[in-house]
PDB file of C-alpha atoms in Angstrom:
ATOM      1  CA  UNK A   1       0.000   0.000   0.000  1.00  0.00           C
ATOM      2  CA  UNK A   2       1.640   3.340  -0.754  1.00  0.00           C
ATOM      3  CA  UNK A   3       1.177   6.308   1.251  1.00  0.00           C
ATOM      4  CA  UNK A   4      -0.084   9.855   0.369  1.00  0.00           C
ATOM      5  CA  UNK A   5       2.562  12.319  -1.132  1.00  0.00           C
ATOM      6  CA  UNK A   6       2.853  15.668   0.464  1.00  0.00           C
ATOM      7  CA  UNK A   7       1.549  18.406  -1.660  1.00  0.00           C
ATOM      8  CA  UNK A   8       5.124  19.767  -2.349  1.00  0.00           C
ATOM      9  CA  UNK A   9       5.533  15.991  -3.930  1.00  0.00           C
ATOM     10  CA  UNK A  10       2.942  16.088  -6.321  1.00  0.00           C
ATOM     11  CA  UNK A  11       3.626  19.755  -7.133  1.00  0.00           C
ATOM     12  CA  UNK A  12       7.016  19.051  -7.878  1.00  0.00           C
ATOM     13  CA  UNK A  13       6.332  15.902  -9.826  1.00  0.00           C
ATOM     14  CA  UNK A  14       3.665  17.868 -11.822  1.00  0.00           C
ATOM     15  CA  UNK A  15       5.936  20.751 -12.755  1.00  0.00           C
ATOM     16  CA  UNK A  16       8.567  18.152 -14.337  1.00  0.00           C
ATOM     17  CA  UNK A  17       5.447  16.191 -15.908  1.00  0.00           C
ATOM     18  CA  UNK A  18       4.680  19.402 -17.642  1.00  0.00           C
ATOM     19  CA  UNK A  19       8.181  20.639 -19.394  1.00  0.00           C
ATOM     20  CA  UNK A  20       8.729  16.782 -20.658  1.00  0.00           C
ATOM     21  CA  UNK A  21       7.953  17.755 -24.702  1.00  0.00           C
ATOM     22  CA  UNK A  22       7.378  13.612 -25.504  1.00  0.00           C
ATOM     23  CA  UNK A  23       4.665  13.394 -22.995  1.00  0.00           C
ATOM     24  CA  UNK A  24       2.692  16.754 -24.384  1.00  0.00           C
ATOM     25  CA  UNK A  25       3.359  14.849 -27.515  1.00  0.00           C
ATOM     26  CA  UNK A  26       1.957  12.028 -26.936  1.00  0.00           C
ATOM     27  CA  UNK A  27      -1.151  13.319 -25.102  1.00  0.00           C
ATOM     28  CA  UNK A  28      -0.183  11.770 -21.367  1.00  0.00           C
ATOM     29  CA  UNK A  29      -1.212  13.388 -18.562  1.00  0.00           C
ATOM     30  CA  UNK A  30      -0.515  12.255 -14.344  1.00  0.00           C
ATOM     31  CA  UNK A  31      -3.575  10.025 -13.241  1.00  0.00           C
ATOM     32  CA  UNK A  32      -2.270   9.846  -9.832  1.00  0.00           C
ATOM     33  CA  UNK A  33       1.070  11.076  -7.909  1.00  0.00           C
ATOM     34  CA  UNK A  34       1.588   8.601  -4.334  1.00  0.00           C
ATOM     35  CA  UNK A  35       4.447   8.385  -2.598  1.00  0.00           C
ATOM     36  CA  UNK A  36       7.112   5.811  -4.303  1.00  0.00           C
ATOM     37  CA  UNK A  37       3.864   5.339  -7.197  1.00  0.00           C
ATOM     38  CA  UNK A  38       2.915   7.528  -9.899  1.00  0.00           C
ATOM     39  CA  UNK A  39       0.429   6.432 -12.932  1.00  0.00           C
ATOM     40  CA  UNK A  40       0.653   8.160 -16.031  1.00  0.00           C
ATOM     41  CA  UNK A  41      -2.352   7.935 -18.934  1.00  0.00           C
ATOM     42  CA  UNK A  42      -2.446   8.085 -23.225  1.00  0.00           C
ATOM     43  CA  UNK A  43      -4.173   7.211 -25.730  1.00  0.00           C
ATOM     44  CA  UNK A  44      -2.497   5.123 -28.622  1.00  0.00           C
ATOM     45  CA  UNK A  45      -2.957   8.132 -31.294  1.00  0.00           C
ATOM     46  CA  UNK A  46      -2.463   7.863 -34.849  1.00  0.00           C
ATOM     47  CA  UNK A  47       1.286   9.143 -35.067  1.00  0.00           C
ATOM     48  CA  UNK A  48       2.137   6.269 -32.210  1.00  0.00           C
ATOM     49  CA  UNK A  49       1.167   3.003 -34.011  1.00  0.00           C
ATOM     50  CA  UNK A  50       3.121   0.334 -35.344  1.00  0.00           C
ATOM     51  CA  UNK A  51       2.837  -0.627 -38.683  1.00  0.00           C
ATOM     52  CA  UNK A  52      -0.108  -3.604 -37.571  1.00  0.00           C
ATOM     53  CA  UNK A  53      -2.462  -0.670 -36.200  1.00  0.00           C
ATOM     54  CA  UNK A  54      -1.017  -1.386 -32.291  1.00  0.00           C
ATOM     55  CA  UNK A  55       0.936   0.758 -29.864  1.00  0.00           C
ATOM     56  CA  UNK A  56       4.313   1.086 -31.067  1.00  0.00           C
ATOM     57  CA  UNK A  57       6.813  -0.547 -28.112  1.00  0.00           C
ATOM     58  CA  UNK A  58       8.226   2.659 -28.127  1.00  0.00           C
ATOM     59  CA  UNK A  59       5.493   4.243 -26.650  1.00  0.00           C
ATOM     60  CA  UNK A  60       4.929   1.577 -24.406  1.00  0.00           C
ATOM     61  CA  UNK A  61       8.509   2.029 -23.198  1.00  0.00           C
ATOM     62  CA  UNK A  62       8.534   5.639 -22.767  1.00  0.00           C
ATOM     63  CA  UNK A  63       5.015   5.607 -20.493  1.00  0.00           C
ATOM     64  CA  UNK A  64       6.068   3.189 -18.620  1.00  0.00           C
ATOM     65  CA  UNK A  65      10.050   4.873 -17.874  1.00  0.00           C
ATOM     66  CA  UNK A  66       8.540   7.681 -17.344  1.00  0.00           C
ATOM     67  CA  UNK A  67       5.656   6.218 -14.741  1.00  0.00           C
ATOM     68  CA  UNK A  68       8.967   4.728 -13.198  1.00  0.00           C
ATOM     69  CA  UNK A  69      11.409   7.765 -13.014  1.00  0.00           C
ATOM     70  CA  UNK A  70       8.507  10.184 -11.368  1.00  0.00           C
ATOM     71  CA  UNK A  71       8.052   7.102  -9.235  1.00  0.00           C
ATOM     72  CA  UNK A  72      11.473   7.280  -7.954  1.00  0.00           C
ATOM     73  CA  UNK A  73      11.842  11.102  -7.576  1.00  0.00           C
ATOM     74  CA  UNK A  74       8.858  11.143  -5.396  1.00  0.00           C
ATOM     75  CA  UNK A  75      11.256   9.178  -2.441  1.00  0.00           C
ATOM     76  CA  UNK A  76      14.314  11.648  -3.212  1.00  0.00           C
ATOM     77  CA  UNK A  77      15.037  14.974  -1.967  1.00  0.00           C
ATOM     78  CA  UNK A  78      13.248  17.758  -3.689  1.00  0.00           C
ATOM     79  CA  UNK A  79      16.995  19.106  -4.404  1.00  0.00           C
ATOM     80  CA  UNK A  80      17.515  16.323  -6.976  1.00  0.00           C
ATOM     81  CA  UNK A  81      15.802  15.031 -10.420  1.00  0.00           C
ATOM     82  CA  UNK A  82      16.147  11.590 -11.587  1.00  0.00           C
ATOM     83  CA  UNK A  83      17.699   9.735 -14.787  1.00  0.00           C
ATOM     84  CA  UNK A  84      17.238   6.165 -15.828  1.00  0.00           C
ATOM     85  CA  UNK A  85      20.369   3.772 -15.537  1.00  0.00           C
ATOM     86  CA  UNK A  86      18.935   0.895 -17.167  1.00  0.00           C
ATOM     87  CA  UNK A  87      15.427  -0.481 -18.307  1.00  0.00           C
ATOM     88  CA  UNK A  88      14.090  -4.239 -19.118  1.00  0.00           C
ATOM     89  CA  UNK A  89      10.993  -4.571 -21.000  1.00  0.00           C
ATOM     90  CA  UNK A  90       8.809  -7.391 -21.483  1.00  0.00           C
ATOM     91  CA  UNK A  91       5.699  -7.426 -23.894  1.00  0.00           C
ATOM     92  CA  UNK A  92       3.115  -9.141 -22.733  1.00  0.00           C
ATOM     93  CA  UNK A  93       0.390  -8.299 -25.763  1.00  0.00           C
ATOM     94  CA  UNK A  94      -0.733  -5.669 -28.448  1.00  0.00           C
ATOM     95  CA  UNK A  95      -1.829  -2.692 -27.173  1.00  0.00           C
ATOM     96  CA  UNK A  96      -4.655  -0.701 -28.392  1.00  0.00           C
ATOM     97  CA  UNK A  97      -6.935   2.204 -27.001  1.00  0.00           C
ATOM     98  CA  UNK A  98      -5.767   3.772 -23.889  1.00  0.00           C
ATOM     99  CA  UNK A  99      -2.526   2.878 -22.276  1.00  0.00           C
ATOM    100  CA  UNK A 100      -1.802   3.115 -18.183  1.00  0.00           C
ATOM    101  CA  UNK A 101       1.558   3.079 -17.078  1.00  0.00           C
ATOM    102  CA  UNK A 102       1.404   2.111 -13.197  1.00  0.00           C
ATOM    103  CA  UNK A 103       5.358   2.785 -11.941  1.00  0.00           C
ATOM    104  CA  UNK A 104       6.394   2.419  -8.636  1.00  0.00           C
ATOM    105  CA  UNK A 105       9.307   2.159  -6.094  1.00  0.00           C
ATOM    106  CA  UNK A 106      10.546  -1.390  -5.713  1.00  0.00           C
ATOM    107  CA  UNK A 107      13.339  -0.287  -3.662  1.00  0.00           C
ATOM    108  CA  UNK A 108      15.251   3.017  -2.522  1.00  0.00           C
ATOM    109  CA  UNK A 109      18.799   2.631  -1.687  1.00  0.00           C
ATOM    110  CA  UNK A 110      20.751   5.425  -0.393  1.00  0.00           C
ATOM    111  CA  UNK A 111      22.404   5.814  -4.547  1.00  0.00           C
ATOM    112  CA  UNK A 112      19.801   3.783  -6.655  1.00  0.00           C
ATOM    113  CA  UNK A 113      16.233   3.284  -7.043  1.00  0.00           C
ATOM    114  CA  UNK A 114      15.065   0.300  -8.192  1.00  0.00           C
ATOM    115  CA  UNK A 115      11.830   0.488 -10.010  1.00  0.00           C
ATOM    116  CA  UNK A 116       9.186  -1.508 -12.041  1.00  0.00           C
ATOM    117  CA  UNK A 117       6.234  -0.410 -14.232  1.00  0.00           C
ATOM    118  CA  UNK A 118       3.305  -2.213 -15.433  1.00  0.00           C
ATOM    119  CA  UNK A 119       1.606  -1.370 -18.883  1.00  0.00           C
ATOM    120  CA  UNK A 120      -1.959  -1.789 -19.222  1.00  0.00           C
ATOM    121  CA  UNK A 121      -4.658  -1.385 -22.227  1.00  0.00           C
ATOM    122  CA  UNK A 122      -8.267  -0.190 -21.711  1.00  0.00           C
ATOM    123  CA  UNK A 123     -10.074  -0.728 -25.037  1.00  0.00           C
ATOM    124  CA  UNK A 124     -13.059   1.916 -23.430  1.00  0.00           C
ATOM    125  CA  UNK A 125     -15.368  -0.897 -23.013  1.00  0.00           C
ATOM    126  CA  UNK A 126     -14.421  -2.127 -20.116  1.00  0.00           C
ATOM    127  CA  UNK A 127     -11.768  -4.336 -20.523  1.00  0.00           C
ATOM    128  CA  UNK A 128      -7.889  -3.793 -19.170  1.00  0.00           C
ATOM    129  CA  UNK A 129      -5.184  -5.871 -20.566  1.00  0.00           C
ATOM    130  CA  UNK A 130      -1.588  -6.440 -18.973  1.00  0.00           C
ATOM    131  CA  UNK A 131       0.531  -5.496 -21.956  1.00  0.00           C
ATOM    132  CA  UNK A 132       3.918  -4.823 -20.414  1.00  0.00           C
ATOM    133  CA  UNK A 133       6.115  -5.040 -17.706  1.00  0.00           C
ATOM    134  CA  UNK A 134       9.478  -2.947 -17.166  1.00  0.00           C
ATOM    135  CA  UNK A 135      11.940  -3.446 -14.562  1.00  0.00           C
ATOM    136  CA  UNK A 136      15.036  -0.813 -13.797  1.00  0.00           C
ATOM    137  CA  UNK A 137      17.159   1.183 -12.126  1.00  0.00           C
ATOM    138  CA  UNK A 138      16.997   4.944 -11.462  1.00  0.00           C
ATOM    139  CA  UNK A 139      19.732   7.211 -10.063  1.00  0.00           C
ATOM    140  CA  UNK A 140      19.812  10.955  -8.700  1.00  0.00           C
ATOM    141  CA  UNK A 141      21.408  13.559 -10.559  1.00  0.00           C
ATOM    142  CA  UNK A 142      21.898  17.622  -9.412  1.00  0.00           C
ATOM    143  CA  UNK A 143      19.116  20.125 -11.218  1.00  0.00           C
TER     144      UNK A 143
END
């Protein structure tokens, strides 16, 4: 169970959200900002498919880093952003519709995060398929 981040948390997280160009261009937006968990939502558009009509893996990848990273800098200082050391992906299934990127903290050392992301489909009738999982490491860098 993860616990409520503080408001200066969720600003903070919110302000980054905002001035990252491939989210705006992808039409995410923050679904929910917890402490050590942040979900992140977008639609498969048109200029994100592969060429079988699906999400592109890309996309996939970058919602569900991203879900991960904001993840990880809500458990480190607010003097500090956060940069990905490594990601795994595995793809479960084709992804249509709406994609969810759950991230959250697996563990916070006192130099690296680890973190994990799961990657879910809602076709907007209901139904929610798993459609990825991403496992990785995050580190702290200076603003």
């Amino acid at each position: 169970m993860t616990a409520h981040a503080t408001p200066e948390t969720i600003a903070r997280i919110t302000d980054s959200f905002e001035r990252q160009s491939m989210m705006t261009s992808v039409g995410a937006r923050l679904v929910s900002v917890e402490q050590g968990a942040v979900t992140i939502a977008a639609p498969v558009g048109d200029g994100f498919r592969q060429q079988q009509g699906v999400a592109h893996a890309g996309l996939v990848f970058a919602l569900g880093d991203t879900a991960a990273g904001y993840a990880a800098l809500t458990v480190m200082s607010p003097d500090v952003e956060v940069m990905t050391v490594e990601m795994k992906i595995n793809l479960l299934a084709p992804a249509t519709g709406r994609l969810m990127a759950e991230g959250r903290v697996v563990k916070s050392g006192r130099r690296l995060i680890i973190v994990a992301a799961d990657m879910w489909a809602d076709d907007g009738q209901g139904a929610r398929k798993h459609v990825a999982m991403l496992q990785g490491t995050m580190i702290p860098v200076g603003k």
